[in-house]
CSV table of C-alpha atoms in Angstrom, one decimal:
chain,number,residue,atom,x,y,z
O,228,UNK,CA,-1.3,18.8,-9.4
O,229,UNK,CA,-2.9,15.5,-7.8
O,230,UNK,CA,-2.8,14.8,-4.1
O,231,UNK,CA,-2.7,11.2,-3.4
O,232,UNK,CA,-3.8,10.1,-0.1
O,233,UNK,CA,-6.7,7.9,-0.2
O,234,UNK,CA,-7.4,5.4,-2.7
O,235,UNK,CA,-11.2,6.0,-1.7
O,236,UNK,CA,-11.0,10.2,-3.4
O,237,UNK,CA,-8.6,9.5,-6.4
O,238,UNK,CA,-11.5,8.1,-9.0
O,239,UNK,CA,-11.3,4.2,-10.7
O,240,UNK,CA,-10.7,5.7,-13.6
O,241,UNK,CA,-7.2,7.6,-12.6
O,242,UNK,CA,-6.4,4.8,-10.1
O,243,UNK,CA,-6.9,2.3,-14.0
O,244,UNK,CA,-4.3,4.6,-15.8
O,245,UNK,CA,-1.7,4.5,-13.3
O,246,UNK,CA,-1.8,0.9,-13.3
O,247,UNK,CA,-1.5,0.7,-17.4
O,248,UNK,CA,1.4,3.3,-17.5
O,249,UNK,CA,3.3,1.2,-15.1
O,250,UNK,CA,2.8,-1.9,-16.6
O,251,UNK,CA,4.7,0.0,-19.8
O,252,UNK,CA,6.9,1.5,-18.2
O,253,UNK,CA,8.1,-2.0,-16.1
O,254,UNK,CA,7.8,-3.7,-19.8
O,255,UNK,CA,10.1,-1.2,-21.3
O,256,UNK,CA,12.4,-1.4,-18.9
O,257,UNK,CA,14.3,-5.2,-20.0
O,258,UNK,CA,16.3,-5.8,-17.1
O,259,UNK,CA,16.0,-3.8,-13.2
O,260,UNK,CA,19.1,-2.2,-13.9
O,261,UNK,CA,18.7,0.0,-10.2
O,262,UNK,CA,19.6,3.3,-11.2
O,263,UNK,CA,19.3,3.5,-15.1
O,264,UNK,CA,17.3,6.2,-15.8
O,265,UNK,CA,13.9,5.8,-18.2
O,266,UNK,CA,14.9,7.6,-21.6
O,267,UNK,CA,11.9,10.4,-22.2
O,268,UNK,CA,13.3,11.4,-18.3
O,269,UNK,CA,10.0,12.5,-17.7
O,270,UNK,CA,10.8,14.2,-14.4
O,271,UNK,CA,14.0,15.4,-14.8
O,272,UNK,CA,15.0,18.3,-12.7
O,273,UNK,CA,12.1,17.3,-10.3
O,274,UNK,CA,13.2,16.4,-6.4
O,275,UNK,CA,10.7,14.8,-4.6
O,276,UNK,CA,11.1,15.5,-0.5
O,277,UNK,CA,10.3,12.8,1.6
O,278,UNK,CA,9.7,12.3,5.1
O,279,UNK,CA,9.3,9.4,8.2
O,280,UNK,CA,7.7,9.7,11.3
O,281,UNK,CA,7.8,5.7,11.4
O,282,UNK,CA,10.2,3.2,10.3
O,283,UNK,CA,10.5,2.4,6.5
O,284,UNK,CA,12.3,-0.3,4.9
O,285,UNK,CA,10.7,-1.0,0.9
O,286,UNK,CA,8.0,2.3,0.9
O,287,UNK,CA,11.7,4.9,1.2
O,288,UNK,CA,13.6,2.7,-1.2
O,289,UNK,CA,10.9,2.4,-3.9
O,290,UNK,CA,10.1,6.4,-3.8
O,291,UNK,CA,14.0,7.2,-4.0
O,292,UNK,CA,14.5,4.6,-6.5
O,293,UNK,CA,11.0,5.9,-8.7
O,294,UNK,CA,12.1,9.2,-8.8
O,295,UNK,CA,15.2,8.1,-10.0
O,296,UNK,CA,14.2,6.4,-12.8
O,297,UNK,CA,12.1,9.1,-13.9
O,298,UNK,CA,15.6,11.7,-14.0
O,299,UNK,CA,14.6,13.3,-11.0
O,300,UNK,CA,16.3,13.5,-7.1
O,301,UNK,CA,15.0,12.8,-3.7
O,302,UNK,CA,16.0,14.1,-0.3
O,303,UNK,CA,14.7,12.5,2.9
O,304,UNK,CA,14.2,14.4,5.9
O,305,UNK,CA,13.8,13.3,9.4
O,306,UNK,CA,11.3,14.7,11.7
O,307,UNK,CA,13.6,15.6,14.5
O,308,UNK,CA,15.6,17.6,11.9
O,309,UNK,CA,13.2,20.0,11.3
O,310,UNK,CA,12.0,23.4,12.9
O,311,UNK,CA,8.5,21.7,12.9
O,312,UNK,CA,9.4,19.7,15.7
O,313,UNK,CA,12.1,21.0,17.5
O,314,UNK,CA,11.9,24.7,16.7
O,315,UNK,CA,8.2,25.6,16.9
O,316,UNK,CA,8.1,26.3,13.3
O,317,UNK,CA,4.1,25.9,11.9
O,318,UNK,CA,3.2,23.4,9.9
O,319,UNK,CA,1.7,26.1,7.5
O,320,UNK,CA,5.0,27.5,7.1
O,321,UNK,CA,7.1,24.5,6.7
O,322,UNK,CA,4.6,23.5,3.9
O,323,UNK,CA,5.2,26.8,2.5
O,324,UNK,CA,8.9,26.3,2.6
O,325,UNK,CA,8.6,22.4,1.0
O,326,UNK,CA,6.6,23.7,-1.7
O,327,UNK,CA,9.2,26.7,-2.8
O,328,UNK,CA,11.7,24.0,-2.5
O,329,UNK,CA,10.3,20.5,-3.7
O,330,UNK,CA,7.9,19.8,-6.7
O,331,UNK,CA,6.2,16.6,-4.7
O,332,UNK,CA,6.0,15.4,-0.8
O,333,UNK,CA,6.0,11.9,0.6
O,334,UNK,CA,4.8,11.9,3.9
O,335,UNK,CA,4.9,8.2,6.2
O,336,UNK,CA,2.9,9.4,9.3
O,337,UNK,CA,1.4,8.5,12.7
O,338,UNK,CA,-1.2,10.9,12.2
O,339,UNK,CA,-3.8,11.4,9.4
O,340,UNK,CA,-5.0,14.7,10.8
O,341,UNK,CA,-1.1,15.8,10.1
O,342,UNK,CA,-1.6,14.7,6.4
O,343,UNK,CA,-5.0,16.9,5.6
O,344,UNK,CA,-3.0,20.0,7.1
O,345,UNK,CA,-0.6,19.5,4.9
O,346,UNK,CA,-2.5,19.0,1.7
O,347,UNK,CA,-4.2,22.1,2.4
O,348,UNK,CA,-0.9,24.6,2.8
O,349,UNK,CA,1.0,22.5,0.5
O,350,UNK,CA,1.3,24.0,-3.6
O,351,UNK,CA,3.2,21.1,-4.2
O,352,UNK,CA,1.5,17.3,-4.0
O,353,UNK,CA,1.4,14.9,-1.4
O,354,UNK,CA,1.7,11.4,-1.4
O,355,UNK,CA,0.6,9.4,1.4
O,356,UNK,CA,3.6,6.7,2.6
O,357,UNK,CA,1.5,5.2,5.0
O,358,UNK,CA,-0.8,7.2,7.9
O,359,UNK,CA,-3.1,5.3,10.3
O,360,UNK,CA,-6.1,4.6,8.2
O,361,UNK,CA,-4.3,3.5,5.1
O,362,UNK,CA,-2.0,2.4,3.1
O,363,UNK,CA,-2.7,3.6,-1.0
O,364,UNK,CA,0.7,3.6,-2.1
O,365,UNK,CA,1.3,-0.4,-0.9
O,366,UNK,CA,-2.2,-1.5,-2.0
O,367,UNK,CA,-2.2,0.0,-5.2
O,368,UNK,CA,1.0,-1.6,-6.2
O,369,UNK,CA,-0.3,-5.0,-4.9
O,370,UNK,CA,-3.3,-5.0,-7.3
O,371,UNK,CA,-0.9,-4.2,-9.9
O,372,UNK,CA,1.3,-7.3,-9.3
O,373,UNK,CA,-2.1,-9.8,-8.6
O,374,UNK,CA,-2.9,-8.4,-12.4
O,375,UNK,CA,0.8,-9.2,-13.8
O,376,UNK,CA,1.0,-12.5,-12.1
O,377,UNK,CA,-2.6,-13.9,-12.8
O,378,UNK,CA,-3.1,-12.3,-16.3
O,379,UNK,CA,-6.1,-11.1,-15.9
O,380,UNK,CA,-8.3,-8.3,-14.3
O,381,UNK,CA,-8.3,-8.1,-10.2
O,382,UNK,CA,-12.3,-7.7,-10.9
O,383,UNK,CA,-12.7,-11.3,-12.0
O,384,UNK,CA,-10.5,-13.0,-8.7
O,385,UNK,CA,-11.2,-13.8,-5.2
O,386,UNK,CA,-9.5,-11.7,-3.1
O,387,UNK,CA,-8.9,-12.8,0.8
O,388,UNK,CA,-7.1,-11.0,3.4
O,389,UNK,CA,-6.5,-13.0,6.7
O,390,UNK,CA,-5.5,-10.8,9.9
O,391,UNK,CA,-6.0,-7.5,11.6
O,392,UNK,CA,-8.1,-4.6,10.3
O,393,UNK,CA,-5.8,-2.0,9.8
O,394,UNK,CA,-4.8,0.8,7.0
O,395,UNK,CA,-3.5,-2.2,5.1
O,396,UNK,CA,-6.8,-3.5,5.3
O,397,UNK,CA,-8.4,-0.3,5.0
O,398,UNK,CA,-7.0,0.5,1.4
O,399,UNK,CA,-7.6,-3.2,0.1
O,400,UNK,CA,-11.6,-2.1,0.6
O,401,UNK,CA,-11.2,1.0,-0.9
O,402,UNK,CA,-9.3,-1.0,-4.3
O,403,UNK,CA,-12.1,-3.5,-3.9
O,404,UNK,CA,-14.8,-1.0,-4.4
O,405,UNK,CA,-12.8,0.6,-6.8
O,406,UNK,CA,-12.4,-2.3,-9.2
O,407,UNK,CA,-14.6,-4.2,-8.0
O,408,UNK,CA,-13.3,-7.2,-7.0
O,409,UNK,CA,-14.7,-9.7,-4.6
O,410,UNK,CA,-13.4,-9.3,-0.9
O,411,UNK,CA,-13.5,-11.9,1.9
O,412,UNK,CA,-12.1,-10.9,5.1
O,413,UNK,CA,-10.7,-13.6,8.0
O,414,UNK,CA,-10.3,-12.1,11.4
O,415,UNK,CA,-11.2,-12.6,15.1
O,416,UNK,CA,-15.0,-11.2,16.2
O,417,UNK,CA,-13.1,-7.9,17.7
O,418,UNK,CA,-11.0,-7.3,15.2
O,419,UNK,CA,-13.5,-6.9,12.5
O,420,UNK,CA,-13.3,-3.9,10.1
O,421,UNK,CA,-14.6,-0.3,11.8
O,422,UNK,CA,-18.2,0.7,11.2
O,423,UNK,CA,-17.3,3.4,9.2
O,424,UNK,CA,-15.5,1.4,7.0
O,425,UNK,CA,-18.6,-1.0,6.6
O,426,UNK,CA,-20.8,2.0,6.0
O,427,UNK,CA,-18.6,3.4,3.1
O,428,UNK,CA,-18.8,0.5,0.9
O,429,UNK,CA,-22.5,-0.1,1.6
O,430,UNK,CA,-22.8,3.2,0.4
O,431,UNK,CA,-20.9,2.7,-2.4
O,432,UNK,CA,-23.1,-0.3,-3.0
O,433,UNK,CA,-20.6,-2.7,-2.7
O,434,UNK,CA,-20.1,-5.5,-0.3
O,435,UNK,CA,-17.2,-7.1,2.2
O,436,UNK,CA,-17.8,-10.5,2.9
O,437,UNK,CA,-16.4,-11.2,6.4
O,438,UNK,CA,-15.4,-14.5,9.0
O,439,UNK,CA,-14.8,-15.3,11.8
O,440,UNK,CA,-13.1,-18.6,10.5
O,441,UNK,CA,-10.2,-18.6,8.2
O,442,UNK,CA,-10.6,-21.9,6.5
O,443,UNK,CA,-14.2,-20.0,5.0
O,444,UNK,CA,-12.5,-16.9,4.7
O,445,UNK,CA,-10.0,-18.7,1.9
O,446,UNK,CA,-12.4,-21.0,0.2
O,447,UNK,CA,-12.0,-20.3,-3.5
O,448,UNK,CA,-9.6,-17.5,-3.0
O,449,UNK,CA,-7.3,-16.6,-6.0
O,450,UNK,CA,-5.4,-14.5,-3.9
O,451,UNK,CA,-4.4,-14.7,-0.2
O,452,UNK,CA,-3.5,-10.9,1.6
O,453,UNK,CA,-1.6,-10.7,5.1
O,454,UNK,CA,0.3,-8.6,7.0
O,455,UNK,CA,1.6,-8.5,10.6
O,456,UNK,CA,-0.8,-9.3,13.6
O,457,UNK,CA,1.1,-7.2,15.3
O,458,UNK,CA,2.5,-3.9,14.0
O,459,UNK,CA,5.6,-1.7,15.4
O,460,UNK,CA,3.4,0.7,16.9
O,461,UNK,CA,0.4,-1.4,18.3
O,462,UNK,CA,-0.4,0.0,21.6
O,463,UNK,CA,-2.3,-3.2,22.3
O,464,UNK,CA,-0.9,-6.4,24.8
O,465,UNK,CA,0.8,-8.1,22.4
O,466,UNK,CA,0.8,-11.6,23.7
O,467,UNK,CA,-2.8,-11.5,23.5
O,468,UNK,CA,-3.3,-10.4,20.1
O,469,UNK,CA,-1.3,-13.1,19.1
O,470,UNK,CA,-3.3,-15.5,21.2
O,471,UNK,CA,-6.6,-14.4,19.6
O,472,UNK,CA,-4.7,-14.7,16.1
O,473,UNK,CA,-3.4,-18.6,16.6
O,474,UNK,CA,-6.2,-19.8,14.8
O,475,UNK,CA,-5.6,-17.6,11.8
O,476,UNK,CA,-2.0,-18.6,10.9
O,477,UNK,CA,-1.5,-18.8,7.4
O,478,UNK,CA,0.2,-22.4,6.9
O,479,UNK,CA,0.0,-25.3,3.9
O,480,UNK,CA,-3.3,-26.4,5.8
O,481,UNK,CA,-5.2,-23.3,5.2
O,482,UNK,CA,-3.6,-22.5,1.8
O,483,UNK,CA,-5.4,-26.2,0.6
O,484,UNK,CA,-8.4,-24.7,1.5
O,485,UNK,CA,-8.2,-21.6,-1.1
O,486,UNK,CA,-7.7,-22.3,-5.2
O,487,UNK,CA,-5.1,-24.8,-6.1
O,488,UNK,CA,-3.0,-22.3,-8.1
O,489,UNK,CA,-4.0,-19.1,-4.8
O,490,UNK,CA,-1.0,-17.0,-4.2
O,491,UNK,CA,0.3,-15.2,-1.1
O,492,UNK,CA,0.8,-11.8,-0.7
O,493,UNK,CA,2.4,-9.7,2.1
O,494,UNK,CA,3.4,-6.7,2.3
O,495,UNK,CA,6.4,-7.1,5.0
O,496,UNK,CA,7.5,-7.0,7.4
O,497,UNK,CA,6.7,-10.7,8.5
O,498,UNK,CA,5.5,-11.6,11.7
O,499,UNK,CA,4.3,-15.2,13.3
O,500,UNK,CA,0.9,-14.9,11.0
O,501,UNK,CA,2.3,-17.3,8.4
O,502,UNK,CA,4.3,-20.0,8.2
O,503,UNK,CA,8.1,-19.9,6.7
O,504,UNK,CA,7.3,-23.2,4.3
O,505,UNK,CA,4.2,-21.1,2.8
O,506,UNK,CA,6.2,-17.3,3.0
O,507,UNK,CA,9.5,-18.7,1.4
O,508,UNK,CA,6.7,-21.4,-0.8
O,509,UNK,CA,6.2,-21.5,-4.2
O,510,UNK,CA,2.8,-20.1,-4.0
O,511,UNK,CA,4.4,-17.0,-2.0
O,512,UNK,CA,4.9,-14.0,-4.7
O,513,UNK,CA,6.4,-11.2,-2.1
O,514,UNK,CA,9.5,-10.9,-3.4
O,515,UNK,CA,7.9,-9.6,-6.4
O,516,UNK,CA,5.1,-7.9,-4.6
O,517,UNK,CA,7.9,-6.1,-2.9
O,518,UNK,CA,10.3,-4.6,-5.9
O,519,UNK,CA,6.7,-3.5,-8.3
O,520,UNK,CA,6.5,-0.5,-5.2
O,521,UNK,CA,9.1,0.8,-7.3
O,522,UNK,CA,7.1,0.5,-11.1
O,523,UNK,CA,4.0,1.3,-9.3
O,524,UNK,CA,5.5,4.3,-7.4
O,525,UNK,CA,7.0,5.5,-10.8
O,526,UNK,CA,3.2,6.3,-12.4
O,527,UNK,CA,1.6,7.4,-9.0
O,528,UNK,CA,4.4,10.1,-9.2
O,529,UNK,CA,3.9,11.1,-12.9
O,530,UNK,CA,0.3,11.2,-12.1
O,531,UNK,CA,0.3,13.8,-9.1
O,532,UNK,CA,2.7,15.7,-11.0
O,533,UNK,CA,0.4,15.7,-14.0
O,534,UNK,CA,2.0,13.5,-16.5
O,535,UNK,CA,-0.5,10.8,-16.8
């Protein structure tokens, strides 16, 4: 049993074999029929429980669709339908009860302090959907898909993310110092990375490379990352965010500024940060990005359940 909650504790190694058992399984798999299940049934009799504390669009498709494939079941619970909430149940003992009940957990959180508890009363593992300071599940599968569509290793491309530093973010600099792939960051001077971000990868002795311009920020870039300026549950005045932002939109201007054949990533939902002509573009790969959470999904589940 493998938790998975950080990209920065599972080791490159691991993170490497999940990514070549879902590039198998995706090839063996001849057309996306949705609910065709993958012949060895690998976890068959398995249910996976998941649960939202924030809204979920591809992250609760993809898990219920992974499991699936693999011959298992999922059930999704809401917060306010448990005793956890409402009731005054402990967390201890409704980790006690999932695990008698469940073989894995998916947890999509406003709280990363919520996610450790768990992991520590859980007997079952748990698979961060998303928490505050990251974003494994998402990231992991993007790295996956820049490696399918540029034939070739994430550790020999430029890599460039272009907005806010948040658990998107946050996991992109984990992969980077886990495969080791060149990194430039784009942002406003305030919304630069957290010092204990910076501090991790210098310890690792690796290095971000970051602007405060986004036309250096994508020179040379392979690969251009994004996400929303502003998120669901930014507690932040909005019309100022997006202010300091306008010089960071991601158009056809600043995409001629990055590799002739770059391509665009994000990981939805889309906000004013790019431009519909480069988002619905040729060069733009999300719809793609968006349906390998399912393949990726598949192998991070086999691997916390210990069949990788």
């Amino acid at each position: 049993m493998k938790h998975f909650i950080s990209l920065k504790d599972i080791p490159a190694r691991d993170l490497r074999k999940i990514i070549i058992d879902a590039k198998k399984r995706k090839l063996k798999r001849k057309k996306f029929n949705t609910l065709d299940v993958d012949k060895d049934k690998p976890l068959k009799g398995k249910l996976l429980i998941q649960m939202f504390e924030k809204s979920s669009l591809r992250t609760r498709l993809s898990f219920y669709l992974a499991i699936k494939q693999l011959g298992g079941g999922a059930l999704t619970l809401r917060p306010d339908e448990l005793h956890l909430t409402k009731g005054g149940e402990s967390l201890a003992d409704t980790a006690k009860v999932l695990s008698t009940y469940g073989n894995g957990f998916m947890l999509r959180t406003d709280s990363d302090e919520k996610l450790e508890k768990f992991s520590k009363h859980l007997t079952i593992p748990i698979i961060n959907g998303l928490s505050p300071s990251s974003h494994p599940t998402q990231v992991l599968s993007d790295v996956f898909t820049v490696e399918e569509i540029k034939k070739k290793s994430i550790s020999k491309l430029n890599i460039c993310w272009i907005g806010d530093s948040n658990n998107v973010l946050n996991s992109l600099i984990a992969a980077s110092v886990k495969f080791s792939f060149k990194l430039s960051i784009g942002c406003p001077k305030n919304y630069e990375p957290k010092k204990l971000v910076k501090d991790w990868v210098k310890k690792n002795k690796r290095r971000i490379d970051i602007f405060n311009d986004a036309k250096k920020a994508v020179k040379n870039a392979d690969v251009i990352f994004s996400d929303k300026v502003v998120s669901l549950n930014d507690k932040v005045n909005k019309a100022k965010k997006i202010k300091d932002f306008k010089n960071f939109k991601i158009d056809s201007k600043l995409m001629s500024f990055a590799k002739k054949d770059a391509i665009f990533l994000h990981c939805l939902p889309r906000g004013p940060e790019v431009s519909s002509e480069v988002f619905l573009g040729k060069q733009s790969k999300v719809w793609q990005q968006a349906l390998n959470r399912v393949h990726v999904q598949k192998s991070i589940l086999l691997y916390c359940l210990g069949k990788i």
